[in-house]
Amino acid sequence: MAVNEAERRAMTRALELATFGPRGVNPQVGAVILSPDGDVLAEGWHHGAGTPHAEVDALTKLAPGAAAGATAVVTLEPCNHTGRTGPCAVALIEAGVARVVYALDDPGAVSGGGAERLRGAGVSVDSGEQADHAHRIIDGWLTAQRLGRPHVTVKWAQSLDGRAAASDGSSQWITGPEARADVHRRRAAADAIVVGTGTLLADDPSLTARDGDDLYPTQPVPAVIGSRPIPADAAIRRHPHAALAYDTHDLPAVLADLHGRGIQTVFVEGGPTLASAFVAAGLADRVLAYLAPVLLGGDRLALTDVGVASIDQARRLTVDEWVPLGADLLAIAHPAAGAPPRATNAAPAPDAAQESDISHEGAR
């Protein structure tokens, strides 16, 4: 059965509702219950660990029997297991829901399988509606479920000829205010922000997410990778969250520790050496490249060695979106299908102490 226009509109609304929920160990999920005629009966979203899931949150707003013959539109496949709450697939069946439309399959070995259970009970099921949008909302959770580590975004700003700084090391500012404001919005959406000690010592960044002169209500946890110590008077010491210091070059180990702390999304903003290390290790799930219409020349490249010896080894990307930001352009991309697999035992990151002590745009 094809998804109809009322169900598409309901999915758009469910995706908006999903963002009302908190980021954390559980995914952000939204749900809309439609009458057989396509009218909205109830809405819900997941309010956090231990609370009813989105489908149940919506169902509890209806009188008993009111969902009979209804359609549930959900951003994630209804779960099929009992945790702190019962299986949503069973709740929908018991409520008499006749049809379920969802965006993404649940990748969990335990929680997945809700669609099959619904179909077994005679419920019509369609999946994949606005899946790309749903994926963007919970990409951190999905990565954590599939790979057991946080979702990693690697960001850099560059001139049109691929330079991160001028010959003397200065880079502030390559891009304009619109691009820098966009970086801060994206920082605020991340659980952690990661830099190397080279950037920390060169820039003395605060690593906060700022809206003008004010801090965003949510702040990423700052993390620093490298052997050199954080100075006692560093600006990062005044961050709302205590900084995490990793005296190691083992990026998978760093990500494993962050994952163990409940961090699901990481924003890497630490200069060419660290950015290149994440790319080379196959640990960059998303790339944000801010391109400014300037030419700098020289050898201050935005990326250094990423393990590409010949063109057939190129780390090809799929661009999800081109975003104009004032005079600048943001490319949002992810590894293309058929790209080198993500490393499970990646080579250590280059010594952060070797990173040039130059000013890296954005890491402020």
Short mmCIF file of C-alpha atoms in Angstrom, two decimals:
data_model
loop_
_atom_site.label_atom_id
_atom_site.label_comp_id
_atom_site.label_asym_id
_atom_site.label_seq_id
_atom_site.Cartn_x
_atom_site.Cartn_y
_atom_site.Cartn_z
CA MET A 1 0.00 0.00 0.00
CA ALA A 2 1.50 3.34 -1.06
CA VAL A 3 2.07 6.10 1.45
CA ASN A 4 -0.59 8.79 0.94
CA GLU A 5 -0.35 12.55 1.28
CA ALA A 6 -1.87 12.63 4.79
CA GLU A 7 0.73 10.13 5.95
CA ARG A 8 3.54 12.16 4.38
CA ARG A 9 2.37 15.28 6.21
CA ALA A 10 2.13 13.26 9.41
CA MET A 11 5.70 12.03 8.98
CA THR A 12 6.93 15.59 8.50
CA ARG A 13 5.23 16.48 11.78
CA ALA A 14 6.55 13.35 13.52
CA LEU A 15 10.09 14.29 12.53
CA GLU A 16 9.55 17.72 14.06
CA LEU A 17 8.17 16.14 17.24
CA ALA A 18 11.20 13.85 17.47
CA THR A 19 13.49 16.84 17.91
CA PHE A 20 11.56 17.86 21.04
CA GLY A 21 13.04 14.88 22.86
CA PRO A 22 16.47 14.90 24.53
CA ARG A 23 19.57 13.42 22.94
CA GLY A 24 20.97 10.55 24.94
CA VAL A 25 21.16 6.79 25.18
CA ASN A 26 17.71 6.54 23.62
CA PRO A 27 16.82 7.79 20.13
CA GLN A 28 14.73 10.87 19.48
CA VAL A 29 11.45 9.57 18.07
CA GLY A 30 8.17 11.23 17.14
CA ALA A 31 4.75 9.73 16.39
CA VAL A 32 1.42 10.89 14.95
CA ILE A 33 -1.82 8.87 15.11
CA LEU A 34 -4.18 9.39 12.16
CA SER A 35 -7.85 8.48 11.87
CA PRO A 36 -8.95 6.30 8.92
CA ASP A 37 -9.91 9.57 7.21
CA GLY A 38 -6.42 11.02 7.70
CA ASP A 39 -7.21 13.41 10.54
CA VAL A 40 -4.69 13.81 13.37
CA LEU A 41 -5.94 12.08 16.52
CA ALA A 42 -2.87 12.40 18.74
CA GLU A 43 0.84 13.22 18.75
CA GLY A 44 3.70 12.07 20.92
CA TRP A 45 7.46 11.89 21.29
CA HIS A 46 9.99 10.17 23.49
CA HIS A 47 10.75 12.35 26.51
CA GLY A 48 13.83 10.44 27.70
CA ALA A 49 15.05 7.19 29.23
CA GLY A 50 12.41 5.41 31.29
CA THR A 51 9.48 7.38 29.83
CA PRO A 52 6.90 6.01 27.36
CA HIS A 53 8.12 5.71 23.80
CA ALA A 54 6.67 8.04 21.19
CA GLU A 55 3.93 5.67 20.03
CA VAL A 56 2.73 5.00 23.56
CA ASP A 57 3.02 8.68 24.45
CA ALA A 58 0.59 9.42 21.61
CA LEU A 59 -1.75 6.51 22.41
CA THR A 60 -2.10 7.57 26.05
CA LYS A 61 -3.71 10.82 24.85
CA LEU A 62 -6.61 8.88 23.32
CA ALA A 63 -9.68 7.35 24.95
CA PRO A 64 -9.78 3.54 25.03
CA GLY A 65 -10.72 2.21 21.61
CA ALA A 66 -10.14 5.53 19.85
CA ALA A 67 -7.15 4.14 17.93
CA ALA A 68 -9.07 1.23 16.40
CA GLY A 69 -8.51 1.27 12.64
CA ALA A 70 -6.05 4.18 12.93
CA THR A 71 -2.66 4.67 11.30
CA ALA A 72 0.46 5.26 13.39
CA VAL A 73 3.16 7.32 11.66
CA VAL A 74 6.50 6.94 13.48
CA THR A 75 10.04 8.07 12.74
CA LEU A 76 11.60 4.76 13.90
CA GLU A 77 10.37 1.19 13.61
CA PRO A 78 8.25 0.37 16.69
CA CYS A 79 10.36 -1.58 19.14
CA ASN A 80 9.86 -5.26 19.80
CA HIS A 81 11.34 -5.75 23.25
CA THR A 82 10.67 -5.09 26.91
CA GLY A 83 13.10 -2.75 28.64
CA ARG A 84 12.02 -0.05 31.05
CA THR A 85 8.86 0.04 28.93
CA GLY A 86 6.97 -2.62 27.00
CA PRO A 87 7.15 -3.34 23.26
CA CYS A 88 5.59 -0.55 21.20
CA ALA A 89 4.62 -3.04 18.50
CA VAL A 90 2.43 -4.86 21.02
CA ALA A 91 0.93 -1.58 22.30
CA LEU A 92 -0.08 -0.64 18.75
CA ILE A 93 -1.59 -4.07 18.10
CA GLU A 94 -3.54 -4.02 21.36
CA ALA A 95 -4.82 -0.50 20.58
CA GLY A 96 -6.30 -1.79 17.31
CA VAL A 97 -4.04 0.22 14.99
CA ALA A 98 -4.58 -1.02 11.43
CA ARG A 99 -1.56 0.51 9.72
CA VAL A 100 1.95 1.70 10.62
CA VAL A 101 4.19 3.94 8.51
CA TYR A 102 7.74 4.43 9.77
CA ALA A 103 10.93 6.03 8.47
CA LEU A 104 13.87 3.93 9.68
CA ASP A 105 14.42 0.30 10.64
CA ASP A 106 15.56 -0.23 14.23
CA PRO A 107 19.11 -1.64 13.96
CA GLY A 108 19.05 -3.18 17.43
CA ALA A 109 19.40 -6.95 17.59
CA VAL A 110 17.06 -7.01 20.58
CA SER A 111 14.78 -4.04 19.93
CA GLY A 112 14.37 -4.59 16.16
CA GLY A 113 11.77 -6.77 14.51
CA GLY A 114 8.72 -4.70 15.38
CA ALA A 115 7.59 -4.49 11.75
CA GLU A 116 7.58 -8.26 11.42
CA ARG A 117 5.56 -8.60 14.60
CA LEU A 118 3.04 -6.03 13.37
CA ARG A 119 2.64 -7.77 10.03
CA GLY A 120 2.17 -11.07 11.83
CA ALA A 121 -0.78 -9.52 13.64
CA GLY A 122 -2.34 -8.36 10.36
CA VAL A 123 -1.21 -4.73 10.56
CA SER A 124 -0.32 -3.05 7.24
CA VAL A 125 3.28 -1.71 7.42
CA ASP A 126 5.23 0.65 5.16
CA SER A 127 8.81 1.79 5.81
CA GLY A 128 11.29 4.29 4.41
CA GLU A 129 9.15 7.44 4.29
CA GLN A 130 11.53 10.44 4.70
CA ALA A 131 14.24 8.07 5.90
CA ASP A 132 17.08 10.48 5.08
CA HIS A 133 15.59 13.20 7.29
CA ALA A 134 15.00 10.73 10.11
CA HIS A 135 18.57 9.48 9.80
CA ARG A 136 19.97 12.99 10.22
CA ILE A 137 18.06 13.42 13.48
CA ILE A 138 19.34 10.25 15.14
CA ASP A 139 22.57 9.57 13.25
CA GLY A 140 24.53 9.61 16.51
CA TRP A 141 22.31 6.96 18.07
CA LEU A 142 22.33 4.85 14.90
CA THR A 143 26.12 4.92 14.71
CA ALA A 144 26.38 3.99 18.38
CA GLN A 145 24.02 1.05 17.81
CA ARG A 146 25.78 -0.23 14.70
CA LEU A 147 29.43 0.46 15.52
CA GLY A 148 29.58 0.84 19.28
CA ARG A 149 31.13 4.31 19.09
CA PRO A 150 29.97 7.92 18.68
CA HIS A 151 29.06 9.41 15.32
CA VAL A 152 31.99 11.61 14.23
CA THR A 153 31.74 14.87 12.30
CA VAL A 154 35.03 16.30 11.05
CA LYS A 155 34.94 20.03 10.32
CA TRP A 156 37.40 22.38 8.68
CA ALA A 157 37.42 25.78 6.97
CA GLN A 158 39.49 26.31 3.85
CA SER A 159 40.29 28.71 1.08
CA LEU A 160 39.15 27.86 -2.44
CA ASP A 161 42.59 26.40 -3.10
CA GLY A 162 42.39 24.08 -0.09
CA ARG A 163 44.45 26.01 2.45
CA ALA A 164 43.61 26.27 6.14
CA ALA A 165 45.91 29.21 6.84
CA ALA A 166 48.23 31.73 5.21
CA SER A 167 51.99 31.16 5.07
CA ASP A 168 52.54 32.86 8.44
CA GLY A 169 49.98 30.54 10.07
CA SER A 170 47.18 33.10 10.42
CA SER A 171 43.68 31.94 9.51
CA GLN A 172 41.20 34.14 11.36
CA TRP A 173 39.15 34.68 9.56
CA ILE A 174 39.07 32.72 6.28
CA THR A 175 35.29 32.47 6.36
CA GLY A 176 32.70 35.11 7.19
CA PRO A 177 30.38 35.61 10.17
CA GLU A 178 27.54 33.53 8.75
CA ALA A 179 29.77 30.48 8.43
CA ARG A 180 31.20 30.95 11.92
CA ALA A 181 27.70 31.25 13.38
CA ASP A 182 26.75 28.02 11.62
CA VAL A 183 29.73 26.27 13.23
CA HIS A 184 28.55 27.33 16.68
CA ARG A 185 25.02 26.06 16.02
CA ARG A 186 26.47 22.71 15.03
CA ARG A 187 28.73 22.65 18.08
CA ALA A 188 25.67 23.11 20.29
CA ALA A 189 24.08 20.06 18.67
CA ALA A 190 27.08 17.82 19.46
CA ASP A 191 27.74 15.91 22.66
CA ALA A 192 31.50 16.51 22.57
CA ILE A 193 33.99 18.72 20.73
CA VAL A 194 37.49 17.35 20.11
CA VAL A 195 40.78 19.16 19.41
CA GLY A 196 44.45 18.28 19.52
CA THR A 197 46.97 19.81 21.86
CA GLY A 198 48.54 21.76 18.98
CA THR A 199 45.33 23.71 18.48
CA LEU A 200 44.80 24.07 22.22
CA LEU A 201 48.23 25.62 22.77
CA ALA A 202 48.15 27.78 19.64
CA ASP A 203 44.64 29.21 19.99
CA ASP A 204 43.72 28.82 23.68
CA PRO A 205 40.13 28.04 22.54
CA SER A 206 37.18 28.06 24.91
CA LEU A 207 35.45 25.31 22.85
CA THR A 208 32.02 26.61 23.79
CA ALA A 209 29.00 26.98 21.51
CA ARG A 210 28.04 30.63 21.37
CA ASP A 211 25.10 32.58 20.01
CA GLY A 212 26.74 35.97 19.62
CA ASP A 213 28.05 36.85 23.07
CA ASP A 214 25.80 34.33 24.83
CA LEU A 215 26.30 30.62 25.40
CA TYR A 216 23.86 28.15 23.90
CA PRO A 217 21.81 26.31 26.57
CA THR A 218 23.50 23.04 25.62
CA GLN A 219 27.28 22.80 25.44
CA PRO A 220 29.53 20.05 24.03
CA VAL A 221 31.94 18.38 26.42
CA PRO A 222 35.49 19.48 25.46
CA ALA A 223 38.03 16.74 24.79
CA VAL A 224 41.72 17.18 24.05
CA ILE A 225 43.91 14.55 22.38
CA GLY A 226 47.69 14.67 22.76
CA SER A 227 50.58 14.26 25.16
CA ARG A 228 51.16 17.89 26.08
CA PRO A 229 49.32 19.00 29.24
CA ILE A 230 46.48 21.51 29.33
CA PRO A 231 47.81 24.75 30.87
CA ALA A 232 46.34 25.65 34.24
CA ASP A 233 45.14 29.02 32.94
CA ALA A 234 43.73 27.73 29.63
CA ALA A 235 40.35 29.10 28.55
CA ILE A 236 39.04 25.55 28.30
CA ARG A 237 39.35 25.32 32.08
CA ARG A 238 36.43 27.80 32.29
CA HIS A 239 34.16 25.70 30.08
CA PRO A 240 30.80 24.70 31.65
CA HIS A 241 31.95 21.06 31.40
CA ALA A 242 35.22 19.69 32.73
CA ALA A 243 37.62 18.93 29.89
CA LEU A 244 38.54 15.34 29.08
CA ALA A 245 42.26 14.83 28.33
CA TYR A 246 43.52 11.84 26.35
CA ASP A 247 47.27 11.24 26.46
CA THR A 248 47.08 8.75 23.60
CA HIS A 249 47.18 8.60 19.81
CA ASP A 250 44.68 5.73 19.69
CA LEU A 251 41.54 7.32 18.22
CA PRO A 252 39.34 4.21 18.52
CA ALA A 253 40.24 4.05 22.21
CA VAL A 254 39.26 7.70 22.65
CA LEU A 255 35.94 7.10 20.93
CA ALA A 256 35.34 3.98 23.02
CA ASP A 257 35.84 5.99 26.19
CA LEU A 258 33.54 8.76 24.99
CA HIS A 259 30.91 6.17 24.07
CA GLY A 260 31.19 4.69 27.55
CA ARG A 261 30.42 8.13 28.96
CA GLY A 262 27.16 8.27 26.98
CA ILE A 263 28.51 10.57 24.26
CA GLN A 264 26.95 9.78 20.88
CA THR A 265 28.01 12.67 18.66
CA VAL A 266 31.52 14.06 18.35
CA PHE A 267 32.55 17.28 16.57
CA VAL A 268 36.22 17.22 15.54
CA GLU A 269 37.58 20.74 15.13
CA GLY A 270 41.23 20.40 15.88
CA GLY A 271 43.24 21.47 12.86
CA PRO A 272 44.71 19.60 9.86
CA THR A 273 46.64 16.95 11.78
CA LEU A 274 43.75 15.70 13.87
CA ALA A 275 41.19 16.04 11.08
CA SER A 276 43.45 14.03 8.77
CA ALA A 277 43.97 11.36 11.43
CA PHE A 278 40.22 10.79 11.78
CA VAL A 279 39.78 10.66 8.01
CA ALA A 280 42.75 8.33 7.53
CA ALA A 281 41.42 5.99 10.22
CA GLY A 282 38.05 5.75 8.50
CA LEU A 283 36.38 7.38 11.49
CA ALA A 284 34.81 10.41 9.79
CA ASP A 285 31.09 9.71 9.42
CA ARG A 286 30.37 13.21 8.19
CA VAL A 287 32.53 15.98 6.76
CA LEU A 288 31.74 19.69 7.04
CA ALA A 289 33.98 21.66 4.70
CA TYR A 290 33.48 25.43 4.79
CA LEU A 291 34.82 26.93 1.54
CA ALA A 292 35.69 30.62 1.37
CA PRO A 293 36.16 32.46 -1.96
CA VAL A 294 39.77 33.40 -1.22
CA LEU A 295 43.13 32.13 -2.49
CA LEU A 296 46.06 31.68 -0.11
CA GLY A 297 48.58 29.42 -1.82
CA GLY A 298 51.42 27.96 0.21
CA ASP A 299 51.59 24.66 2.03
CA ARG A 300 49.11 25.16 4.92
CA LEU A 301 46.72 22.50 3.63
CA ALA A 302 43.32 21.89 5.22
CA LEU A 303 44.16 18.16 5.26
CA THR A 304 47.53 16.45 5.32
CA ASP A 305 48.20 12.75 4.67
CA VAL A 306 45.00 10.68 4.74
CA GLY A 307 46.57 7.46 3.43
CA VAL A 308 45.91 8.01 -0.27
CA ALA A 309 48.90 6.94 -2.36
CA SER A 310 47.11 6.77 -5.73
CA ILE A 311 43.87 8.03 -7.21
CA ASP A 312 42.17 4.63 -6.95
CA GLN A 313 42.57 4.92 -3.17
CA ALA A 314 40.82 8.30 -3.02
CA ARG A 315 38.40 8.66 -0.14
CA ARG A 316 35.35 9.52 -2.16
CA LEU A 317 32.43 11.33 -0.56
CA THR A 318 28.75 11.76 -1.31
CA VAL A 319 27.62 15.35 -0.85
CA ASP A 320 24.35 15.52 1.07
CA GLU A 321 23.90 19.26 0.83
CA TRP A 322 25.52 22.49 -0.38
CA VAL A 323 24.65 25.32 2.01
CA PRO A 324 25.32 28.98 1.05
CA LEU A 325 26.46 30.99 4.08
CA GLY A 326 26.98 34.60 3.13
CA ALA A 327 29.92 34.65 0.73
CA ASP A 328 30.96 31.13 1.78
CA LEU A 329 29.73 27.65 0.91
CA LEU A 330 29.36 24.65 3.21
CA ALA A 331 29.70 21.14 1.80
CA ILE A 332 28.07 18.47 3.98
CA ALA A 333 29.19 15.01 2.92
CA HIS A 334 29.60 11.41 4.05
CA PRO A 335 31.77 8.52 2.81
CA ALA A 336 30.46 7.26 -0.52
CA ALA A 337 29.19 3.74 -1.04
CA GLY A 338 32.17 1.50 -1.70
CA ALA A 339 34.53 3.80 0.20
CA PRO A 340 37.25 2.12 2.29
CA PRO A 341 35.61 0.41 5.28
CA ARG A 342 35.73 2.05 8.65
CA ALA A 343 38.74 0.88 10.54
CA THR A 344 38.24 -1.23 13.64
CA ASN A 345 41.93 -1.26 14.55
CA ALA A 346 42.99 2.01 13.01
CA ALA A 347 46.54 3.24 13.06
CA PRO A 348 47.31 5.67 15.87
CA ALA A 349 46.71 9.34 15.28
CA PRO A 350 49.78 11.38 14.39
CA ASP A 351 51.40 12.88 17.45
CA ALA A 352 49.39 15.97 18.27
CA ALA A 353 52.64 17.55 19.37
CA GLN A 354 53.70 17.53 15.73
CA GLU A 355 50.71 19.63 14.73
CA SER A 356 51.84 23.09 13.70
CA ASP A 357 51.07 25.63 16.37
CA ILE A 358 49.06 27.82 14.06
CA SER A 359 45.71 29.47 14.50
CA HIS A 360 42.94 27.16 13.34
CA GLU A 361 39.77 28.90 12.25
CA GLY A 362 36.70 28.05 14.29
CA ALA A 363 38.41 26.34 17.23
CA ARG A 364 37.59 29.23 19.53
#
